[in-house]
Coordinates of N, CA, C and O in Angstrom, one line a residue:
M1 N -53.2 -39.7 19.5 CA -52.1 -40.1 18.7 C -51.3 -38.8 18.3 O -51.8 -37.8 17.9
A2 N -50.0 -38.9 18.4 CA -49.1 -37.8 18.1 C -49.1 -37.4 16.6 O -49.3 -38.3 15.8
K3 N -48.9 -36.2 16.3 CA -48.8 -35.7 15.0 C -47.4 -35.3 14.7 O -46.8 -34.6 15.5
S4 N -46.8 -35.7 13.6 CA -45.4 -35.4 13.3 C -45.3 -34.1 12.5 O -46.3 -33.6 11.9
F5 N -44.2 -33.5 12.6 CA -43.9 -32.3 11.8 C -42.5 -32.3 11.2 O -41.6 -33.0 11.7
D6 N -42.3 -31.6 10.1 CA -41.0 -31.5 9.5 C -41.0 -30.2 8.8 O -41.7 -30.0 7.8
Y7 N -40.2 -29.2 9.3 CA -40.2 -27.9 8.8 C -38.7 -27.5 8.5 O -37.8 -27.9 9.2
S8 N -38.6 -26.7 7.5 CA -37.2 -26.1 7.2 C -37.4 -24.7 6.6 O -38.4 -24.4 6.0
E9 N -36.4 -23.9 6.9 CA -36.3 -22.5 6.4 C -34.8 -22.3 6.1 O -33.9 -22.7 6.7
E10 N -34.6 -21.5 5.0 CA -33.3 -21.1 4.6 C -33.0 -19.7 5.4 O -33.8 -18.8 5.3
V11 N -31.8 -19.7 6.0 CA -31.3 -18.5 6.6 C -30.2 -17.9 5.7 O -29.3 -18.7 5.3
A12 N -30.4 -16.7 5.3 CA -29.5 -16.1 4.3 C -28.1 -15.7 4.8 O -27.5 -14.7 4.4
Y13 N -27.5 -16.6 5.6 CA -26.1 -16.4 6.1 C -25.5 -17.8 6.1 O -26.1 -18.8 6.3
P14 N -24.1 -17.8 6.1 CA -23.4 -19.0 6.2 C -23.5 -19.7 7.5 O -23.7 -19.0 8.5
I15 N -23.3 -21.0 7.6 CA -23.6 -21.8 8.8 C -22.7 -21.3 10.0 O -23.2 -21.3 11.1
D16 N -21.5 -20.9 9.8 CA -20.7 -20.5 10.9 C -21.3 -19.3 11.6 O -21.3 -19.3 12.9
R17 N -21.8 -18.4 10.9 CA -22.4 -17.2 11.5 C -23.8 -17.5 12.1 O -24.1 -17.0 13.2
V18 N -24.6 -18.4 11.5 CA -25.9 -18.8 12.1 C -25.7 -19.6 13.4 O -26.3 -19.3 14.4
H19 N -24.7 -20.5 13.3 CA -24.5 -21.3 14.6 C -23.9 -20.4 15.7 O -24.3 -20.5 16.8
A20 N -23.1 -19.5 15.3 CA -22.5 -18.5 16.3 C -23.7 -17.7 16.9 O -23.7 -17.5 18.1
A21 N -24.7 -17.4 16.1 CA -25.8 -16.6 16.7 C -26.6 -17.5 17.7 O -26.9 -17.1 18.8
V22 N -27.0 -18.7 17.2 CA -27.9 -19.5 18.1 C -27.3 -20.0 19.4 O -27.9 -20.5 20.3
T23 N -25.9 -19.9 19.4 CA -25.2 -20.4 20.6 C -24.6 -19.2 21.4 O -23.8 -19.3 22.3
D24 N -25.0 -18.0 21.0 CA -24.6 -16.7 21.6 C -25.6 -16.3 22.7 O -26.7 -15.9 22.3
P25 N -25.3 -16.3 23.9 CA -26.2 -15.8 24.9 C -26.8 -14.4 24.6 O -27.9 -14.1 24.9
A26 N -26.0 -13.5 24.0 CA -26.4 -12.2 23.7 C -27.6 -12.2 22.7 O -28.5 -11.3 22.8
F27 N -27.6 -13.1 21.7 CA -28.7 -13.2 20.8 C -30.0 -13.5 21.5 O -31.0 -12.8 21.3
W28 N -30.0 -14.5 22.4 CA -31.2 -14.8 23.2 C -31.6 -13.7 24.1 O -32.8 -13.4 24.3
Q29 N -30.6 -13.1 24.8 CA -30.9 -12.0 25.7 C -31.5 -10.8 25.0 O -32.5 -10.2 25.5
H30 N -31.1 -10.6 23.7 CA -31.6 -9.5 22.9 C -33.1 -9.9 22.6 O -34.0 -9.0 22.6
R31 N -33.3 -11.1 22.2 CA -34.7 -11.5 21.8 C -35.6 -11.4 23.0 O -36.8 -11.2 22.8
F32 N -35.2 -11.5 24.2 CA -36.0 -11.5 25.4 C -35.7 -10.3 26.3 O -36.0 -10.3 27.4
E33 N -35.2 -9.2 25.7 CA -34.8 -8.1 26.5 C -36.0 -7.4 27.2 O -35.8 -6.8 28.2
E34 N -37.2 -7.5 26.6 CA -38.3 -6.9 27.3 C -38.9 -7.8 28.4 O -39.7 -7.4 29.2
A35 N -38.5 -9.1 28.4 CA -38.9 -10.0 29.5 C -37.8 -11.0 29.8 O -37.9 -12.2 29.6
P36 N -36.7 -10.5 30.4 CA -35.6 -11.4 30.7 C -35.9 -12.5 31.6 O -35.2 -13.5 31.6
D37 N -36.9 -12.3 32.5 CA -37.2 -13.4 33.4 C -37.8 -14.6 32.8 O -37.9 -15.6 33.4
K38 N -38.2 -14.5 31.5 CA -38.8 -15.6 30.8 C -37.7 -16.5 30.1 O -38.0 -17.5 29.5
L39 N -36.4 -16.2 30.3 CA -35.3 -16.9 29.6 C -34.3 -17.4 30.6 O -33.9 -16.7 31.5
T40 N -33.9 -18.6 30.4 CA -32.8 -19.2 31.1 C -31.8 -19.8 30.1 O -32.2 -20.5 29.2
L41 N -30.5 -19.5 30.3 CA -29.5 -20.0 29.4 C -28.5 -20.9 30.1 O -28.2 -20.7 31.3
D42 N -28.1 -21.9 29.4 CA -27.1 -22.9 30.0 C -26.1 -23.3 28.9 O -26.4 -23.9 27.9
D43 N -24.9 -22.9 29.2 CA -23.8 -23.2 28.3 C -22.8 -24.2 28.8 O -21.7 -24.3 28.4
S44 N -23.3 -25.0 29.8 CA -22.4 -26.0 30.4 C -22.2 -27.2 29.6 O -21.4 -28.1 30.0
G45 N -22.7 -27.3 28.4 CA -22.5 -28.4 27.5 C -21.2 -28.4 26.8 O -20.8 -29.4 26.1
G46 N -20.4 -27.4 26.9 CA -19.1 -27.3 26.3 C -19.1 -26.2 25.3 O -20.1 -25.5 25.0
P47 N -17.9 -25.9 24.7 CA -17.7 -24.8 23.8 C -18.6 -25.0 22.6 O -18.8 -26.1 22.0
G48 N -19.2 -23.9 22.1 CA -20.1 -23.9 20.9 C -21.4 -24.6 21.1 O -22.1 -24.9 20.2
T49 N -21.9 -24.7 22.4 CA -23.2 -25.3 22.7 C -24.0 -24.3 23.5 O -23.4 -23.4 24.2
L50 N -25.3 -24.4 23.5 CA -26.1 -23.6 24.4 C -27.5 -24.2 24.4 O -28.0 -24.7 23.4
T51 N -28.1 -24.1 25.6 CA -29.5 -24.5 25.8 C -30.2 -23.2 26.2 O -29.9 -22.6 27.2
A52 N -31.2 -22.8 25.4 CA -32.1 -21.7 25.8 C -33.5 -22.2 26.1 O -34.1 -22.9 25.3
T53 N -33.9 -21.9 27.4 CA -35.2 -22.3 27.8 C -36.1 -21.1 28.0 O -35.7 -20.1 28.7
M54 N -37.2 -21.1 27.3 CA -38.1 -19.9 27.3 C -39.4 -20.3 28.0 O -40.0 -21.4 27.7
R55 N -39.9 -19.5 28.9 CA -41.2 -19.8 29.6 C -42.1 -18.6 29.4 O -41.6 -17.4 29.4
D56 N -43.4 -18.9 29.3 CA -44.3 -17.8 29.1 C -45.7 -18.2 29.7 O -46.0 -19.4 29.8
T57 N -46.5 -17.2 30.1 CA -47.8 -17.5 30.6 C -48.8 -16.8 29.6 O -48.6 -15.6 29.2
I58 N -49.8 -17.5 29.2 CA -50.8 -17.1 28.2 C -52.1 -17.0 28.9 O -52.6 -18.1 29.4
G59 N -52.7 -15.9 28.9 CA -54.1 -15.8 29.5 C -55.1 -16.5 28.6 O -55.0 -16.6 27.4
A60 N -56.1 -17.0 29.3 CA -57.2 -17.8 28.6 C -57.8 -17.0 27.4 O -58.1 -17.6 26.4
S61 N -57.9 -15.7 27.6 CA -58.6 -14.9 26.5 C -57.7 -14.8 25.3 O -58.2 -14.5 24.2
S62 N -56.4 -15.1 25.4 CA -55.5 -15.1 24.2 C -55.5 -16.4 23.5 O -54.9 -16.5 22.4
L63 N -56.1 -17.4 24.0 CA -56.0 -18.8 23.4 C -57.1 -19.0 22.4 O -58.2 -18.4 22.5
P64 N -56.8 -19.8 21.4 CA -57.9 -20.1 20.4 C -59.1 -20.7 21.1 O -59.0 -21.4 22.1
G65 N -60.3 -20.6 20.5 CA -61.5 -21.0 21.1 C -61.5 -22.5 21.5 O -62.0 -22.9 22.5
L66 N -60.9 -23.3 20.6 CA -60.8 -24.8 20.9 C -60.1 -25.1 22.1 O -60.5 -25.9 23.0
V67 N -59.0 -24.3 22.4 CA -58.1 -24.6 23.5 C -58.8 -24.0 24.8 O -58.8 -24.6 25.8
R68 N -59.5 -22.9 24.7 CA -60.2 -22.3 25.8 C -61.3 -23.3 26.3 O -61.6 -23.2 27.5
K69 N -61.8 -24.1 25.5 CA -62.8 -25.1 25.9 C -62.3 -26.1 26.9 O -63.0 -26.6 27.7
V70 N -61.0 -26.3 26.9 CA -60.4 -27.4 27.8 C -59.4 -26.8 28.8 O -58.9 -27.5 29.7
V71 N -59.2 -25.5 28.8 CA -58.3 -24.9 29.7 C -59.0 -23.8 30.5 O -59.8 -23.0 30.0
T72 N -58.8 -23.8 31.8 CA -59.4 -22.7 32.6 C -58.2 -22.0 33.2 O -57.2 -22.6 33.6
G73 N -58.3 -20.7 33.1 CA -57.2 -19.9 33.7 C -56.0 -19.8 32.7 O -56.2 -19.9 31.5
E74 N -54.8 -19.5 33.2 CA -53.7 -19.3 32.4 C -53.0 -20.6 32.0 O -53.1 -21.6 32.6
L75 N -52.3 -20.5 30.8 CA -51.6 -21.6 30.3 C -50.1 -21.3 30.4 O -49.7 -20.2 29.9
K76 N -49.3 -22.1 31.1 CA -47.9 -21.9 31.2 C -47.2 -22.8 30.2 O -47.4 -24.0 30.3
V77 N -46.4 -22.2 29.4 CA -45.7 -23.0 28.3 C -44.2 -22.8 28.5 O -43.7 -21.8 29.0
E78 N -43.5 -23.9 28.1 CA -42.1 -23.9 28.1 C -41.5 -24.5 26.8 O -42.0 -25.5 26.3
R79 N -40.5 -23.9 26.3 CA -39.8 -24.3 25.1 C -38.3 -24.3 25.4 O -37.8 -23.4 26.0
A80 N -37.6 -25.4 25.1 CA -36.2 -25.5 25.3 C -35.5 -25.9 24.0 O -35.9 -26.9 23.3
D81 N -34.5 -25.0 23.6 CA -33.7 -25.3 22.4 C -32.3 -25.6 22.8 O -31.7 -24.8 23.5
A82 N -31.8 -26.8 22.5 CA -30.4 -27.1 22.8 C -29.7 -27.3 21.5 O -30.0 -28.1 20.7
W83 N -28.6 -26.5 21.4 CA -27.7 -26.6 20.2 C -26.4 -27.2 20.6 O -25.8 -26.8 21.5
G84 N -26.0 -28.2 19.7 CA -24.7 -28.8 19.9 C -23.6 -28.0 19.1 O -23.9 -27.0 18.4
A85 N -22.4 -28.4 19.2 CA -21.3 -27.8 18.6 C -21.4 -27.9 17.0 O -21.9 -28.9 16.5
L86 N -20.8 -27.0 16.3 CA -20.7 -27.0 14.9 C -19.7 -28.1 14.5 O -18.6 -28.1 15.0
D87 N -20.1 -28.9 13.6 CA -19.3 -30.0 13.1 C -19.2 -29.9 11.6 O -20.0 -30.4 10.8
S88 N -18.2 -29.1 11.1 CA -17.9 -28.9 9.7 C -19.1 -28.1 9.1 O -19.2 -26.9 9.1
D89 N -20.0 -28.9 8.5 CA -21.1 -28.3 7.7 C -22.5 -28.4 8.4 O -23.5 -28.2 7.7
H90 N -22.5 -28.8 9.6 CA -23.8 -29.0 10.3 C -23.7 -28.9 11.8 O -22.6 -29.1 12.4
A91 N -24.8 -28.6 12.5 CA -24.9 -28.6 13.9 C -26.2 -29.2 14.3 O -27.3 -28.9 13.7
D92 N -26.2 -30.2 15.2 CA -27.5 -30.8 15.6 C -28.0 -30.2 16.9 O -27.2 -29.7 17.7
G93 N -29.3 -30.4 17.1 CA -29.9 -29.9 18.4 C -31.1 -30.7 18.7 O -31.5 -31.6 18.0
R94 N -31.8 -30.2 19.7 CA -33.1 -30.8 20.0 C -34.0 -29.7 20.6 O -33.5 -28.7 21.1
I95 N -35.3 -29.9 20.5 CA -36.2 -29.0 21.0 C -37.3 -29.7 21.7 O -37.7 -30.9 21.4
T96 N -37.7 -29.2 22.9 CA -38.8 -29.8 23.6 C -39.7 -28.7 24.0 O -39.4 -27.5 24.1
G97 N -41.0 -29.1 24.3 CA -42.0 -28.1 24.7 C -43.0 -28.8 25.5 O -43.3 -30.0 25.3
S98 N -43.6 -28.0 26.4 CA -44.6 -28.6 27.3 C -45.5 -27.4 27.8 O -45.1 -26.3 27.6
S99 N -46.6 -27.8 28.5 CA -47.4 -26.7 29.1 C -48.1 -27.3 30.3 O -48.3 -28.5 30.5
T100 N -48.6 -26.4 31.2 CA -49.5 -26.8 32.2 C -50.9 -26.4 31.7 O -51.0 -25.5 30.9
G101 N -51.8 -27.1 32.2 CA -53.2 -26.8 31.8 C -53.7 -27.6 30.7 O -54.9 -27.9 30.5
I102 N -52.8 -28.0 29.8 CA -53.0 -29.0 28.7 C -51.9 -30.0 28.7 O -50.7 -29.5 28.7
P103 N -52.2 -31.3 28.7 CA -51.1 -32.2 28.6 C -50.4 -32.3 27.2 O -50.7 -33.2 26.4
V104 N -49.5 -31.3 26.9 CA -48.9 -31.2 25.6 C -47.4 -31.6 25.8 O -46.7 -31.2 26.7
Q105 N -46.9 -32.4 24.8 CA -45.5 -32.7 24.7 C -45.1 -32.5 23.3 O -45.6 -33.1 22.4
I106 N -44.0 -31.7 23.2 CA -43.4 -31.5 21.9 C -42.0 -32.0 22.0 O -41.3 -31.6 22.9
A107 N -41.5 -32.8 21.0 CA -40.2 -33.3 21.0 C -39.7 -33.4 19.6 O -40.4 -33.8 18.7
G108 N -38.5 -32.9 19.4 CA -38.0 -32.9 18.0 C -36.5 -32.7 18.0 O -35.8 -32.5 19.0
T109 N -35.9 -32.9 16.8 CA -34.5 -32.7 16.5 C -34.4 -31.5 15.6 O -35.2 -31.3 14.7
S110 N -33.4 -30.7 15.8 CA -33.2 -29.6 15.0 C -31.8 -29.7 14.4 O -30.9 -30.4 14.9
V111 N -31.6 -29.1 13.2 CA -30.4 -29.1 12.5 C -30.1 -27.8 11.8 O -31.0 -27.2 11.3
L112 N -28.9 -27.4 11.8 CA -28.4 -26.4 10.9 C -27.5 -27.1 9.9 O -26.6 -27.8 10.3
R113 N -27.8 -26.8 8.6 CA -27.0 -27.5 7.6 C -26.6 -26.5 6.5 O -27.4 -25.7 6.1
A114 N -25.3 -26.5 6.2 CA -24.8 -25.7 5.2 C -25.4 -26.0 3.8 O -25.5 -27.2 3.5
S115 N -25.8 -25.0 3.0 CA -26.3 -25.2 1.7 C -25.7 -24.1 0.8 O -26.4 -23.1 0.7
G116 N -24.5 -24.2 0.4 CA -23.9 -23.1 -0.3 C -23.6 -22.0 0.6 O -23.0 -22.2 1.7
D117 N -24.0 -20.8 0.2 CA -23.8 -19.6 1.1 C -24.9 -19.4 2.1 O -24.9 -18.3 2.8
V118 N -25.9 -20.3 2.1 CA -27.0 -20.1 3.1 C -27.0 -21.3 4.1 O -26.2 -22.3 3.9
T119 N -27.8 -21.2 5.1 CA -28.0 -22.3 6.1 C -29.4 -22.7 6.1 O -30.3 -21.9 6.1
V120 N -29.6 -24.0 6.1 CA -31.0 -24.6 6.3 C -31.2 -24.9 7.8 O -30.4 -25.6 8.4
L121 N -32.2 -24.3 8.3 CA -32.7 -24.5 9.7 C -33.8 -25.5 9.6 O -34.8 -25.2 9.0
G122 N -33.6 -26.7 10.1 CA -34.6 -27.8 10.0 C -35.1 -28.2 11.4 O -34.3 -28.2 12.4
L123 N -36.3 -28.6 11.5 CA -36.9 -29.1 12.7 C -37.9 -30.3 12.4 O -38.8 -30.1 11.6
T124 N -37.6 -31.4 13.0 CA -38.4 -32.6 12.7 C -38.8 -33.2 14.1 O -38.0 -33.3 15.0
G125 N -40.1 -33.5 14.3 CA -40.5 -34.1 15.5 C -41.9 -34.4 15.6 O -42.6 -34.6 14.6
S126 N -42.5 -34.3 16.8 CA -43.9 -34.6 17.0 C -44.5 -33.9 18.1 O -43.8 -33.4 19.0
V127 N -45.8 -33.7 18.1 CA -46.6 -33.1 19.1 C -47.7 -34.0 19.6 O -48.3 -34.6 18.7
Q128 N -47.8 -34.1 20.9 CA -48.9 -35.0 21.4 C -49.7 -34.3 22.5 O -49.1 -33.7 23.4
V129 N -51.0 -34.3 22.3 CA -51.9 -33.8 23.3 C -52.8 -34.9 23.8 O -53.6 -35.4 23.0
K130 N -52.8 -35.2 25.1 CA -53.5 -36.3 25.6 C -54.8 -35.8 26.2 O -55.0 -35.7 27.4
I131 N -55.8 -35.4 25.3 CA -57.1 -35.0 25.7 C -58.1 -35.8 24.8 O -58.0 -35.7 23.6
P132 N -59.0 -36.6 25.4 CA -60.0 -37.3 24.6 C -60.8 -36.3 23.7 O -61.1 -35.2 24.0
L133 N -61.1 -36.8 22.5 CA -61.9 -36.1 21.5 C -61.3 -34.9 20.8 O -61.3 -34.9 19.6
V134 N -60.7 -34.0 21.5 CA -60.2 -32.8 20.9 C -58.7 -32.7 20.8 O -58.1 -31.8 20.2
G135 N -58.0 -33.7 21.4 CA -56.5 -33.7 21.4 C -55.9 -33.6 20.0 O -55.0 -32.9 19.8
G136 N -56.5 -34.4 19.0 CA -56.0 -34.4 17.7 C -56.1 -33.0 17.0 O -55.2 -32.5 16.3
Q137 N -57.2 -32.3 17.3 CA -57.4 -31.0 16.7 C -56.4 -30.0 17.3 O -55.9 -29.1 16.6
I138 N -56.2 -30.1 18.6 CA -55.2 -29.2 19.3 C -53.8 -29.5 18.8 O -53.0 -28.6 18.5
E139 N -53.5 -30.8 18.5 CA -52.2 -31.2 18.0 C -52.0 -30.5 16.6 O -50.9 -30.0 16.3
S140 N -53.0 -30.5 15.8 CA -52.9 -29.9 14.5 C -52.6 -28.4 14.6 O -51.8 -27.8 13.9
L141 N -53.3 -27.7 15.5 CA -53.1 -26.3 15.8 C -51.6 -26.1 16.3 O -51.0 -25.2 15.8
I142 N -51.2 -26.9 17.2 CA -49.8 -26.7 17.7 C -48.8 -27.0 16.6 O -47.8 -26.3 16.5
R143 N -49.0 -28.0 15.8 CA -48.1 -28.3 14.7 C -47.9 -27.1 13.8 O -46.8 -26.7 13.4
K144 N -49.0 -26.4 13.5 CA -49.0 -25.2 12.7 C -48.2 -24.1 13.4 O -47.3 -23.4 12.8
L145 N -48.4 -23.9 14.7 CA -47.6 -23.0 15.5 C -46.1 -23.3 15.5 O -45.3 -22.3 15.5
V146 N -45.8 -24.5 15.5 CA -44.4 -24.9 15.5 C -43.8 -24.5 14.1 O -42.7 -23.9 14.1
G147 N -44.5 -24.7 13.0 CA -44.0 -24.2 11.7 C -43.8 -22.7 11.7 O -42.8 -22.2 11.2
D148 N -44.8 -22.0 12.3 CA -44.7 -20.5 12.4 C -43.4 -20.1 13.2 O -42.7 -19.2 12.9
M149 N -43.2 -20.9 14.3 CA -42.0 -20.6 15.2 C -40.7 -20.7 14.4 O -39.8 -19.9 14.6
V150 N -40.6 -21.7 13.5 CA -39.4 -21.9 12.7 C -39.1 -20.7 11.9 O -38.0 -20.2 11.8
G151 N -40.2 -20.2 11.3 CA -40.1 -18.9 10.5 C -39.7 -17.7 11.3 O -38.9 -16.9 10.9
Q152 N -40.2 -17.6 12.5 CA -39.9 -16.5 13.4 C -38.4 -16.6 13.9 O -37.7 -15.6 14.0
D153 N -38.0 -17.9 14.1 CA -36.6 -18.1 14.5 C -35.7 -17.6 13.3 O -34.7 -16.9 13.6
R154 N -36.0 -18.0 12.1 CA -35.2 -17.6 10.9 C -35.2 -16.1 10.9 O -34.1 -15.5 10.7
D155 N -36.3 -15.4 11.0 CA -36.4 -13.9 11.0 C -35.5 -13.3 12.0 O -34.8 -12.3 11.8
A156 N -35.6 -13.8 13.3 CA -34.8 -13.3 14.4 C -33.3 -13.5 14.1 O -32.5 -12.6 14.4
I157 N -32.9 -14.6 13.6 CA -31.5 -14.9 13.3 C -31.0 -13.9 12.2 O -29.9 -13.3 12.3
E158 N -31.8 -13.7 11.1 CA -31.4 -12.9 10.0 C -31.3 -11.4 10.5 O -30.4 -10.7 10.1
K159 N -32.2 -11.0 11.3 CA -32.2 -9.6 11.9 C -31.0 -9.4 12.7 O -30.3 -8.4 12.6
W160 N -30.7 -10.4 13.6 CA -29.5 -10.3 14.5 C -28.2 -10.2 13.7 O -27.4 -9.3 13.9
L161 N -28.1 -11.1 12.7 CA -26.9 -11.1 11.9 C -26.8 -9.8 11.0 O -25.7 -9.3 10.7
G162 N -27.9 -9.3 10.5 CA -27.9 -8.1 9.7 C -27.6 -6.9 10.4 O -27.0 -5.9 9.9
D163 N -27.9 -6.9 11.7 CA -27.6 -5.7 12.6 C -26.2 -5.8 13.2 O -25.7 -4.8 13.7
S164 N -25.6 -7.0 13.1 CA -24.2 -7.1 13.7 C -23.1 -6.6 12.8 O -23.2 -6.6 11.6

């Protein structure tokens, strides 16, 4: 059974600057400058939009013990963030994630919402792992990782905007 998640973080910059960052190929290229082959960018959705797809391979020794029990070899993971155009005080997006080695599906909606002089970065969705007996435990682990990811995204956006 899928586990839902709902996370939000405040980004200490106004929405127009935050949206400009998450739809700027240079922001994503900077984030992945040490491994550019792990990133694919697509801006064909129109002005003010961008889809960033990130791929990585995780060795079995780096995985939590619970996951190592059901995975042999490397785990290939993929995350795609798609951001729509800025519409006054908000921008909508979607996030998807999957992996090989474990039948994982992550699907959610993301939003940037103006809140005074700051921007709220929100992510709502669910994670599903179709493995008998331990799938629910792995879903809980991944749900926590998604929450950590939202905080890391906030930190990366604030660093990028602070350095600009």
